[in-house]
Each structure stands twice: as structure tokens, then as C-alpha cells.
Amino acid sequence: MTTLAAGTATTDSAARPQPGLARHLIDGAWTGTPITERRNPARPHEIVALSPAGTAEDADAAVAAAVRAQPAWAALPAPARGAILLKAASLLEDRATAVAADLVREEGKTLAEATGEVKRAADVLRFFGSLGWAPSGDVLPSGLPGTTITTRREPLGVFALITPWNFPIAIPAWKAAPALVAGNAVVLKPAELTPLSATHLARALQDAGLPTGVFNVVHGSGRVVGEAFARDERVAGLSFTGSTAVGLHLKGVLDARRARVQLEMGGKNAVLVLGDADPESAAAVVAAGAFGLTGQACTATSRVYVTPGVREAFTAALVRIAGEYAPGDGLAGARMGAVVSEAQFAQDAAAVRLAVERGAELLAGAHDADPTGGLFFPPAVLAGMAEDDPIVTEEVFGPVVAVLEVPDYEAGLAAVNSSRYGLTAGICTDSLALATDFAARAQAGVVKVNRPTSGLDLNAPFGGVKDSSTNTFREQGRSAVEFYTWGKTVYLGV
Ligand code: NAD
């Protein structure tokens, strides 16, 4: 079994921490040669992690192990399954300092954000673990004499989880926990850029006593490992979080073999700021949504529509606050972390540059930041672009926000709803009537009034509409278990 090197904050190359080693976890054994390098986005010379490049054979072995392990796991009483998740939650909390440091070093976010994410993963395990004791069906009266009707939820078998790099421990946790507590076995394909975080989750579950083969991890490329999971007839369903292009491709694969599929994909989340809103508070709400997590959240704010009365004061406040989000090394106390990869950095810069070339005014930020000393991208605020400009319609996935003026509430609502995406939407207003109207008419899975578009409590159902989601089963909260189970109605005559 491999030991994970927990990083320590240092810029001294002599004292540079050893890379953490990630391995596949297949049938209870840590396997695979860790050869793929991952560098710290804030310290380009530091190798953070080494992980194996999984093959189709590794994927096949993981699914086979899960198939073997699942019946005995499902036969355990639900409280016993839940108890293992509760134990894993405590272990993760005990290890939170080392896990959060690894998360910062491989993903680039700030230490506060990483610590919060590890805590979220532990809380998620605890939430779903406690559901082992919760009622899981209804008792219904029957029209027949001496007859009772009950409903039950049954596990489907083996689930594949494919996850992105931006919440590298929380997303695997919030997919795996409801699957496991319901009696399924799991195969996980984590993002290539963040192999350590998933390994920490796997280690906590294993150390908590999860039976061999119930939770398996295969690292490597999506096209090899993810594709193999998606096409495997033994996999009853797949939960995916990532880009819309990959998600829609996987939906085609799963639909063709009539397997269950859940997709959480891109977003182009908007906030509507009305004239009755306090411009300072509204700017703080927008900045938190746009620049928190380096803008690398599917729920990040990337469009703002402002009515004329408040536009000037709001924009000035937003530009000022953007200047406070200086990007830097998350382990060195930066307010905003590094961009995850050179490719993402180039994508952020190209999006801002294109907007400026097309006539937008760059009020804060730059498109020519130098990535050589660390992938530090200053938050960008753009204004004066057309409504159909790519910066307004396409997901950037970085700390970039476009501000547009709209004449009134109705025009603003129409603009918010004009996107192909529909994940989260926000409104800043003191009007209860307009906030209520917005909550009803905004085309988004989550609506926030006077709160940042990003960030949800773990008990709140999460998911989008349009090209953001499959818009069928929601994640998080009690309803998350529905995706991982099927319903059965039982007539009991005595
Ligand atoms: P991505 O789609 O490139 O990768 C996501 C995962 O899919 C990775 O594990 C990757 O290896 C895998 N993958 C890639 N190609 C595959 C294939 N052909 N078959 C199977 N698996 C494949 O996304 P990313 O760059 O890791 O993450 C950023 C994207 O994720 C953004 O678009 C963002 O909006 C989205 N995201 C959405 C949510 C949400 O809840 N809606 C949350 C976080 C991120």
C-alpha cells in the first residue's frame, strides 16, 4: 500500500515536499505505477503528485470487483452501511490539515477554500451515513381488505462516477455517499489533474472498514477509463460532473444501452442587479460569486445585468473589490488562488483578449498576465459588450465577469434567461415582489436572492436545467439517493 506525502508550505526547493503518490484502488489493493506528473499551479517547479495512467483492463478489473462485492454490501443492514460512512467522515476530519494542503497544491485554490471543501466532504459522508437510520419508504392504505402497501427503494448495482478537478474531494464524496448508503458499489474515475484528493477519500473509506471492492478508483484519461466505464454493460448507471461537451457525449452512450445517467455540466450564471439594491452589497455578492474559487465553479457568476440607476455605483464598487482579490499561492495566504492549469489560464486570457478586441472595456484585470512564475490570473471585469458577445454567452471557467446594462426588470429577466445554460441565477433587490417573481420565472435549477450564485448547503437539492444538467435527478440532499435506487411497490396480505 502506498503512503501519501502530505505537503508542507515552502518555497525552498531543498525542502520541497515529496510528490504524493496516487494509486488505483481495485478490489481493495492499491495498484498501478504512478507515472503521470502533476505540478503545483502556484509553483510550477514543484511536482505535487504522481498517478498511474489507467487502462481499459484496469477499468474492467474495477467493475468486476464492484460487481462481486455489491450483493453482500447491499445485504448489510442500512445502519451498518451508514456507520462506515460516519467513521470515514471522522477520519477525513482527523486528516483535514494534510488533505487540504494536498488539495491546494494540486488544484490551486486557497487554503480556506480547500479546508472548507474537505469539511464539506466529511459533512456529506456524515449526512448520508445518518440516512442509514432514516425511513426509506411509505406505508399506504390499500382498498383491499387485510392488505398493506409499502414502497421500497432498491440499489441498482454498480455505479460509475466521473468527476472534475474543481471540487476534487467534495464532488466524489457527494456522488459516492448516496450511492453507497443505498447499497450500491462504486467505480470512480477522478479528474487527471487532481489524483490526490480522490485518493484521500478512498483511503478514508477503506480505513473506515468499507468491504473490499465496494469502492474502487481508477486514475487516468477520460477517453480511456471514463469511456470504458460508460460502455460497460455491468455498470447500471453513471453520474458525471464536467463539461457539457463530454457530458452530452456520455449521455448518448448511456442512453443507447438504457442505463441511468445523471449529468451536471457547464454554466453561464447571471445576477440581475436592480435599482433598489445597495450597490456595495450587490458588488460584494457578485464578486464572491465571480472571483471566489478563482471563478472555477460551475455556479460562478459570469454575467451581470444592471439597471441604469445603480449601474455606475455598482460597477465602481465591483472594480474596487476585484482589486482586493489578488491572485497568489493558496498556501501562502492569497485571497484568490491559482488557475488550475496552463490550458485553463490560456483559455481565460484568450476570452478576455477576444472581448477587448471586439470592443469591450476592460475595467479590471488583464489578458496578458505572465503565467511563468505561477498561474495567477487577475480577476477581470468587462463592460460595454453586445449581448451576444462570446464573453456573455460562452462559459470561461475563470475569474471573469461581464457587466451589461438593461433598461428594467423585465429586460433583465429576459437577458438572464437568454443563455443555453440554466444552473444558478441571482437577483439583488430589496423588493420582495420582484424577488418572488424572479424565483418563479428564472430558468435555473438554483435561484439566489441577495446571495452569491455559488455555494449551496449540503442538504439542498442541486442541479440545473437546459444544457447545464440532465434535469432529472438532483444531487445532494435526501433526494440524491433517488438516482442510485429504483422504486418498488409491495402489497402485503396477511
Ligand atoms: P471535463 O468534461 O473535461 O472532465 C470531467 C471528467 O470527465 C474528467 O474526469 C475527465 O477525465 C472525464 N472525461 C473527459 N473526456 C471523457 C470521455 N470521453 N469519456 C468519459 N470521461 C471523460 O471537465 P473539467 O475540465 O474537468 O471540469 C470543468 C467543467 O466542469 C466546466 O465546464 C464546469 O462547468 C463543469 N462543472 C460542472 C459542475 C456542475 O455541477 N454542473 C460542477 C463542477 C464543474
mmCIF file of N, CA and C in Angstrom, residues 344-443:
data_model
loop_
_atom_site.group_PDB
_atom_site.id
_atom_site.type_symbol
_atom_site.label_atom_id
_atom_site.label_comp_id
_atom_site.label_asym_id
_atom_site.label_seq_id
_atom_site.Cartn_x
_atom_site.Cartn_y
_atom_site.Cartn_z
ATOM 1 N N GLN A 344 -6.114 26.119 -18.953
ATOM 2 C CA GLN A 344 -7.225 26.937 -18.441
ATOM 3 C C GLN A 344 -6.800 28.407 -18.384
ATOM 4 N N PHE A 345 -5.543 28.664 -18.003
ATOM 5 C CA PHE A 345 -5.014 30.037 -17.952
ATOM 6 C C PHE A 345 -5.092 30.666 -19.351
ATOM 7 N N ALA A 346 -4.657 29.902 -20.345
ATOM 8 C CA ALA A 346 -4.677 30.413 -21.727
ATOM 9 C C ALA A 346 -6.116 30.672 -22.165
ATOM 10 N N GLN A 347 -7.039 29.806 -21.727
ATOM 11 C CA GLN A 347 -8.458 29.976 -22.089
ATOM 12 C C GLN A 347 -9.023 31.252 -21.465
ATOM 13 N N ASP A 348 -8.669 31.510 -20.206
ATOM 14 C CA ASP A 348 -9.133 32.732 -19.529
ATOM 15 C C ASP A 348 -8.602 33.967 -20.264
ATOM 16 N N ALA A 349 -7.284 33.946 -20.553
ATOM 17 C CA ALA A 349 -6.657 35.108 -21.199
ATOM 18 C C ALA A 349 -7.240 35.332 -22.590
ATOM 19 N N ALA A 350 -7.445 34.243 -23.326
ATOM 20 C CA ALA A 350 -7.969 34.368 -24.692
ATOM 21 C C ALA A 350 -9.386 34.931 -24.673
ATOM 22 N N ALA A 351 -10.184 34.519 -23.700
ATOM 23 C CA ALA A 351 -11.567 35.004 -23.629
ATOM 24 C C ALA A 351 -11.591 36.511 -23.364
ATOM 25 N N VAL A 352 -10.731 36.981 -22.462
ATOM 26 C CA VAL A 352 -10.692 38.412 -22.142
ATOM 27 C C VAL A 352 -10.150 39.193 -23.352
ATOM 28 N N ARG A 353 -9.092 38.643 -23.966
ATOM 29 C CA ARG A 353 -8.491 39.335 -25.116
ATOM 30 C C ARG A 353 -9.510 39.483 -26.245
ATOM 31 N N LEU A 354 -10.223 38.413 -26.539
ATOM 32 C CA LEU A 354 -11.213 38.448 -27.624
ATOM 33 C C LEU A 354 -12.291 39.490 -27.329
ATOM 34 N N ALA A 355 -12.742 39.540 -26.075
ATOM 35 C CA ALA A 355 -13.779 40.511 -25.720
ATOM 36 C C ALA A 355 -13.271 41.934 -25.953
ATOM 37 N N VAL A 356 -12.019 42.189 -25.552
ATOM 38 C CA VAL A 356 -11.449 43.531 -25.728
ATOM 39 C C VAL A 356 -11.306 43.838 -27.226
ATOM 40 N N GLU A 357 -10.836 42.868 -27.991
ATOM 41 C CA GLU A 357 -10.700 43.082 -29.439
ATOM 42 C C GLU A 357 -12.052 43.381 -30.082
ATOM 43 N N ARG A 358 -13.107 42.826 -29.502
ATOM 44 C CA ARG A 358 -14.446 43.052 -30.058
ATOM 45 C C ARG A 358 -15.100 44.305 -29.485
ATOM 46 N N GLY A 359 -14.347 45.089 -28.710
ATOM 47 C CA GLY A 359 -14.840 46.399 -28.280
ATOM 48 C C GLY A 359 -15.201 46.540 -26.819
ATOM 49 N N ALA A 360 -15.051 45.464 -26.023
ATOM 50 C CA ALA A 360 -15.382 45.577 -24.593
ATOM 51 C C ALA A 360 -14.339 46.423 -23.885
ATOM 52 N N GLU A 361 -14.777 47.061 -22.804
ATOM 53 C CA GLU A 361 -13.873 47.865 -21.984
ATOM 54 C C GLU A 361 -13.402 47.009 -20.806
ATOM 55 N N LEU A 362 -12.082 46.909 -20.636
ATOM 56 C CA LEU A 362 -11.539 46.105 -19.527
ATOM 57 C C LEU A 362 -11.377 47.027 -18.322
ATOM 58 N N LEU A 363 -12.289 46.910 -17.354
ATOM 59 C CA LEU A 363 -12.295 47.820 -16.209
ATOM 60 C C LEU A 363 -11.382 47.354 -15.097
ATOM 61 N N ALA A 364 -11.149 46.047 -15.034
ATOM 62 C CA ALA A 364 -10.213 45.488 -14.049
ATOM 63 C C ALA A 364 -9.619 44.235 -14.663
ATOM 64 N N GLY A 365 -8.384 43.917 -14.273
ATOM 65 C CA GLY A 365 -7.756 42.702 -14.773
ATOM 66 C C GLY A 365 -6.891 42.951 -15.999
ATOM 67 N N ALA A 366 -6.454 41.839 -16.625
ATOM 68 C CA ALA A 366 -5.539 41.921 -17.765
ATOM 69 C C ALA A 366 -5.685 40.644 -18.576
ATOM 70 N N HIS A 367 -5.282 40.713 -19.844
ATOM 71 C CA HIS A 367 -5.290 39.469 -20.623
ATOM 72 C C HIS A 367 -3.869 39.048 -20.984
ATOM 73 N N ASP A 368 -2.887 39.806 -20.447
ATOM 74 C CA ASP A 368 -1.505 39.474 -20.791
ATOM 75 C C ASP A 368 -0.690 39.138 -19.543
ATOM 76 N N ALA A 369 -1.354 38.607 -18.503
ATOM 77 C CA ALA A 369 -0.615 38.224 -17.288
ATOM 78 C C ALA A 369 0.384 37.124 -17.642
ATOM 79 N N ASP A 370 1.512 37.146 -16.957
ATOM 80 C CA ASP A 370 2.587 36.191 -17.250
ATOM 81 C C ASP A 370 2.430 34.952 -16.354
ATOM 82 N N PRO A 371 2.225 33.777 -16.947
ATOM 83 C CA PRO A 371 1.997 32.582 -16.123
ATOM 84 C C PRO A 371 3.268 31.870 -15.673
ATOM 85 N N THR A 372 4.443 32.386 -16.031
ATOM 86 C CA THR A 372 5.649 31.580 -15.795
ATOM 87 C C THR A 372 5.979 31.391 -14.315
ATOM 88 N N GLY A 373 5.674 32.360 -13.457
ATOM 89 C CA GLY A 373 6.003 32.210 -12.041
ATOM 90 C C GLY A 373 4.889 31.578 -11.220
ATOM 91 N N GLY A 374 3.799 31.213 -11.856
ATOM 92 C CA GLY A 374 2.625 30.681 -11.165
ATOM 93 C C GLY A 374 1.408 31.109 -11.964
ATOM 94 N N LEU A 375 0.366 30.285 -11.957
ATOM 95 C CA LEU A 375 -0.783 30.553 -12.827
ATOM 96 C C LEU A 375 -1.745 31.525 -12.142
ATOM 97 N N PHE A 376 -1.268 32.776 -11.995
ATOM 98 C CA PHE A 376 -2.021 33.787 -11.256
ATOM 99 C C PHE A 376 -2.699 34.740 -12.246
ATOM 100 N N PHE A 377 -4.015 34.638 -12.336
ATOM 101 C CA PHE A 377 -4.779 35.413 -13.313
ATOM 102 C C PHE A 377 -5.590 36.479 -12.576
ATOM 103 N N PRO A 378 -5.312 37.751 -12.803
ATOM 104 C CA PRO A 378 -6.040 38.784 -12.059
ATOM 105 C C PRO A 378 -7.513 38.807 -12.451
ATOM 106 N N PRO A 379 -8.421 38.993 -11.497
ATOM 107 C CA PRO A 379 -9.843 38.980 -11.820
ATOM 108 C C PRO A 379 -10.190 40.085 -12.809
ATOM 109 N N ALA A 380 -11.036 39.740 -13.777
ATOM 110 C CA ALA A 380 -11.355 40.677 -14.852
ATOM 111 C C ALA A 380 -12.811 41.108 -14.791
ATOM 112 N N VAL A 381 -13.021 42.424 -14.975
ATOM 113 C CA VAL A 381 -14.369 42.985 -15.100
ATOM 114 C C VAL A 381 -14.435 43.671 -16.459
ATOM 115 N N LEU A 382 -15.399 43.252 -17.269
ATOM 116 C CA LEU A 382 -15.555 43.799 -18.616
ATOM 117 C C LEU A 382 -16.918 44.461 -18.749
ATOM 118 N N ALA A 383 -16.990 45.508 -19.567
ATOM 119 C CA ALA A 383 -18.274 46.183 -19.791
ATOM 120 C C ALA A 383 -18.343 46.653 -21.238
ATOM 121 N N GLY A 384 -19.545 47.027 -21.656
ATOM 122 C CA GLY A 384 -19.713 47.652 -22.967
ATOM 123 C C GLY A 384 -19.741 46.676 -24.128
ATOM 124 N N MET A 385 -19.998 45.403 -23.879
ATOM 125 C CA MET A 385 -20.048 44.432 -24.977
ATOM 126 C C MET A 385 -21.500 44.177 -25.401
ATOM 127 N N ALA A 386 -21.659 43.585 -26.599
ATOM 128 C CA ALA A 386 -23.005 43.245 -27.071
ATOM 129 C C ALA A 386 -23.524 42.028 -26.312
ATOM 130 N N GLU A 387 -24.848 41.898 -26.295
ATOM 131 C CA GLU A 387 -25.456 40.784 -25.548
ATOM 132 C C GLU A 387 -25.091 39.415 -26.103
ATOM 133 N N ASP A 388 -24.749 39.374 -27.408
ATOM 134 C CA ASP A 388 -24.411 38.071 -27.988
ATOM 135 C C ASP A 388 -22.899 37.880 -28.127
ATOM 136 N N ASP A 389 -22.117 38.712 -27.432
ATOM 137 C CA ASP A 389 -20.660 38.558 -27.457
ATOM 138 C C ASP A 389 -20.297 37.228 -26.783
ATOM 139 N N PRO A 390 -19.278 36.518 -27.290
ATOM 140 C CA PRO A 390 -18.900 35.241 -26.660
ATOM 141 C C PRO A 390 -18.637 35.350 -25.164
ATOM 142 N N ILE A 391 -18.138 36.498 -24.696
ATOM 143 C CA ILE A 391 -17.854 36.631 -23.259
ATOM 144 C C ILE A 391 -19.164 36.601 -22.449
ATOM 145 N N VAL A 392 -20.282 36.868 -23.118
ATOM 146 C CA VAL A 392 -21.593 36.847 -22.449
ATOM 147 C C VAL A 392 -22.283 35.491 -22.633
ATOM 148 N N THR A 393 -21.914 34.772 -23.678
ATOM 149 C CA THR A 393 -22.665 33.538 -23.972
ATOM 150 C C THR A 393 -21.894 32.260 -23.655
ATOM 151 N N GLU A 394 -20.534 32.315 -23.685
ATOM 152 C CA GLU A 394 -19.739 31.086 -23.531
ATOM 153 C C GLU A 394 -19.155 30.989 -22.125
ATOM 154 N N GLU A 395 -19.123 29.765 -21.587
ATOM 155 C CA GLU A 395 -18.501 29.559 -20.280
ATOM 156 C C GLU A 395 -16.977 29.762 -20.389
ATOM 157 N N VAL A 396 -16.400 30.552 -19.461
ATOM 158 C CA VAL A 396 -14.949 30.757 -19.434
ATOM 159 C C VAL A 396 -14.321 29.845 -18.374
ATOM 160 N N PHE A 397 -14.971 29.725 -17.251
ATOM 161 C CA PHE A 397 -14.498 28.946 -16.098
ATOM 162 C C PHE A 397 -13.260 29.567 -15.460
ATOM 163 N N GLY A 398 -13.292 30.892 -15.358
ATOM 164 C CA GLY A 398 -12.217 31.634 -14.712
ATOM 165 C C GLY A 398 -12.804 32.871 -14.048
ATOM 166 N N PRO A 399 -11.941 33.699 -13.391
ATOM 167 C CA PRO A 399 -12.429 34.870 -12.648
ATOM 168 C C PRO A 399 -12.697 36.052 -13.577
ATOM 169 N N VAL A 400 -13.713 35.906 -14.402
ATOM 170 C CA VAL A 400 -14.011 36.891 -15.450
ATOM 171 C C VAL A 400 -15.510 37.172 -15.423
ATOM 172 N N VAL A 401 -15.877 38.458 -15.344
ATOM 173 C CA VAL A 401 -17.299 38.775 -15.289
ATOM 174 C C VAL A 401 -17.625 39.905 -16.265
ATOM 175 N N ALA A 402 -18.739 39.741 -16.981
ATOM 176 C CA ALA A 402 -19.194 40.731 -17.959
ATOM 177 C C ALA A 402 -20.369 41.494 -17.367
ATOM 178 N N VAL A 403 -20.285 42.843 -17.406
ATOM 179 C CA VAL A 403 -21.351 43.687 -16.852
ATOM 180 C C VAL A 403 -22.094 44.373 -18.000
ATOM 181 N N LEU A 404 -23.405 44.199 -18.036
ATOM 182 C CA LEU A 404 -24.212 44.793 -19.102
ATOM 183 C C LEU A 404 -25.353 45.597 -18.484
ATOM 184 N N GLU A 405 -25.732 46.691 -19.148
ATOM 185 C CA GLU A 405 -26.863 47.483 -18.666
ATOM 186 C C GLU A 405 -28.151 46.978 -19.306
ATOM 187 N N VAL A 406 -29.218 46.901 -18.485
ATOM 188 C CA VAL A 406 -30.553 46.573 -19.014
ATOM 189 C C VAL A 406 -31.511 47.667 -18.546
ATOM 190 N N PRO A 407 -32.530 47.985 -19.368
ATOM 191 C CA PRO A 407 -33.390 49.128 -19.013
ATOM 192 C C PRO A 407 -34.237 48.891 -17.768
ATOM 193 N N ASP A 408 -34.692 47.657 -17.539
ATOM 194 C CA ASP A 408 -35.603 47.435 -16.405
ATOM 195 C C ASP A 408 -35.624 45.954 -16.028
ATOM 196 N N TYR A 409 -36.467 45.627 -15.043
ATOM 197 C CA TYR A 409 -36.530 44.256 -14.526
ATOM 198 C C TYR A 409 -36.879 43.246 -15.618
ATOM 199 N N GLU A 410 -37.912 43.525 -16.406
ATOM 200 C CA GLU A 410 -38.353 42.546 -17.413
ATOM 201 C C GLU A 410 -37.244 42.274 -18.435
ATOM 202 N N ALA A 411 -36.572 43.332 -18.873
ATOM 203 C CA ALA A 411 -35.477 43.136 -19.834
ATOM 204 C C ALA A 411 -34.346 42.348 -19.181
ATOM 205 N N GLY A 412 -34.097 42.620 -17.908
ATOM 206 C CA GLY A 412 -33.037 41.898 -17.186
ATOM 207 C C GLY A 412 -33.368 40.424 -17.042
ATOM 208 N N LEU A 413 -34.618 40.129 -16.708
ATOM 209 C CA LEU A 413 -35.031 38.729 -16.569
ATOM 210 C C LEU A 413 -34.893 38.006 -17.911
ATOM 211 N N ALA A 414 -35.299 38.663 -18.980
ATOM 212 C CA ALA A 414 -35.180 38.043 -20.310
ATOM 213 C C ALA A 414 -33.714 37.782 -20.636
ATOM 214 N N ALA A 415 -32.836 38.726 -20.275
ATOM 215 C CA ALA A 415 -31.405 38.552 -20.554
ATOM 216 C C ALA A 415 -30.845 37.383 -19.742
ATOM 217 N N VAL A 416 -31.216 37.306 -18.464
ATOM 218 C CA VAL A 416 -30.759 36.184 -17.627
ATOM 219 C C VAL A 416 -31.147 34.864 -18.286
ATOM 220 N N ASN A 417 -32.387 34.802 -18.801
ATOM 221 C CA ASN A 417 -32.916 33.557 -19.358
ATOM 222 C C ASN A 417 -32.474 33.288 -20.788
ATOM 223 N N SER A 418 -31.692 34.208 -21.370
ATOM 224 C CA SER A 418 -31.331 34.043 -22.785
ATOM 225 C C SER A 418 -30.227 33.005 -22.988
ATOM 226 N N SER A 419 -29.637 32.507 -21.905
ATOM 227 C CA SER A 419 -28.498 31.589 -22.029
ATOM 228 C C SER A 419 -28.943 30.178 -22.380
ATOM 229 N N ARG A 420 -28.043 29.434 -23.033
ATOM 230 C CA ARG A 420 -28.304 27.997 -23.265
ATOM 231 C C ARG A 420 -28.173 27.216 -21.961
ATOM 232 N N TYR A 421 -27.526 27.834 -20.953
ATOM 233 C CA TYR A 421 -27.324 27.167 -19.671
ATOM 234 C C TYR A 421 -28.386 27.595 -18.663
ATOM 235 N N GLY A 422 -28.531 26.824 -17.591
ATOM 236 C CA GLY A 422 -29.507 27.185 -16.550
ATOM 237 C C GLY A 422 -29.165 26.534 -15.228
ATOM 238 N N LEU A 423 -27.973 26.865 -14.702
ATOM 239 C CA LEU A 423 -27.570 26.232 -13.446
ATOM 240 C C LEU A 423 -28.020 27.068 -12.248
ATOM 241 N N THR A 424 -27.416 28.265 -12.061
ATOM 242 C CA THR A 424 -27.861 29.141 -10.985
ATOM 243 C C THR A 424 -28.133 30.540 -11.557
ATOM 244 N N ALA A 425 -28.982 31.290 -10.848
ATOM 245 C CA ALA A 425 -29.262 32.673 -11.241
ATOM 246 C C ALA A 425 -29.503 33.471 -9.971
ATOM 247 N N GLY A 426 -29.090 34.750 -9.996
ATOM 248 C CA GLY A 426 -29.242 35.565 -8.798
ATOM 249 C C GLY A 426 -29.910 36.885 -9.102
ATOM 250 N N ILE A 427 -30.480 37.473 -8.052
ATOM 251 C CA ILE A 427 -31.041 38.822 -8.162
ATOM 252 C C ILE A 427 -30.667 39.588 -6.898
ATOM 253 N N CYS A 428 -30.272 40.843 -7.053
ATOM 254 C CA CYS A 428 -30.029 41.718 -5.902
ATOM 255 C C CYS A 428 -31.105 42.788 -5.909
ATOM 256 N N THR A 429 -31.954 42.768 -4.912
ATOM 257 C CA THR A 429 -33.076 43.710 -4.828
ATOM 258 C C THR A 429 -33.606 43.754 -3.411
ATOM 259 N N ASP A 430 -34.272 44.856 -3.073
ATOM 260 C CA ASP A 430 -34.984 44.940 -1.795
ATOM 261 C C ASP A 430 -36.461 44.630 -1.984
ATOM 262 N N SER A 431 -36.872 44.383 -3.226
ATOM 263 C CA SER A 431 -38.297 44.174 -3.499
ATOM 264 C C SER A 431 -38.655 42.698 -3.339
ATOM 265 N N LEU A 432 -39.477 42.406 -2.346
ATOM 266 C CA LEU A 432 -39.921 41.022 -2.147
ATOM 267 C C LEU A 432 -40.736 40.556 -3.349
ATOM 268 N N ALA A 433 -41.543 41.470 -3.907
ATOM 269 C CA ALA A 433 -42.391 41.094 -5.043
ATOM 270 C C ALA A 433 -41.536 40.680 -6.240
ATOM 271 N N LEU A 434 -40.505 41.475 -6.556
ATOM 272 C CA LEU A 434 -39.677 41.138 -7.725
ATOM 273 C C LEU A 434 -38.803 39.915 -7.448
ATOM 274 N N ALA A 435 -38.324 39.792 -6.212
ATOM 275 C CA ALA A 435 -37.522 38.606 -5.871
ATOM 276 C C ALA A 435 -38.365 37.345 -6.034
ATOM 277 N N THR A 436 -39.625 37.414 -5.601
ATOM 278 C CA THR A 436 -40.516 36.263 -5.705
ATOM 279 C C THR A 436 -40.818 35.950 -7.162
ATOM 280 N N ASP A 437 -41.058 37.003 -7.935
ATOM 281 C CA ASP A 437 -41.329 36.814 -9.365
ATOM 282 C C ASP A 437 -40.107 36.188 -10.056
ATOM 283 N N PHE A 438 -38.924 36.680 -9.688
ATOM 284 C CA PHE A 438 -37.681 36.167 -10.288
ATOM 285 C C PHE A 438 -37.505 34.680 -9.945
ATOM 286 N N ALA A 439 -37.761 34.342 -8.673
ATOM 287 C CA ALA A 439 -37.599 32.940 -8.253
ATOM 288 C C ALA A 439 -38.505 32.031 -9.080
ATOM 289 N N ALA A 440 -39.689 32.544 -9.435
ATOM 290 C CA ALA A 440 -40.621 31.716 -10.203
ATOM 291 C C ALA A 440 -40.234 31.645 -11.677
ATOM 292 N N ARG A 441 -39.696 32.722 -12.241
ATOM 293 C CA ARG A 441 -39.532 32.782 -13.703
ATOM 294 C C ARG A 441 -38.102 32.591 -14.191
ATOM 295 N N ALA A 442 -37.118 32.635 -13.297
ATOM 296 C CA ALA A 442 -35.727 32.425 -13.751
ATOM 297 C C ALA A 442 -35.560 30.970 -14.179
ATOM 298 N N GLN A 443 -34.942 30.776 -15.338
ATOM 299 C CA GLN A 443 -34.726 29.414 -15.852
ATOM 300 C C GLN A 443 -33.393 28.901 -15.331
#
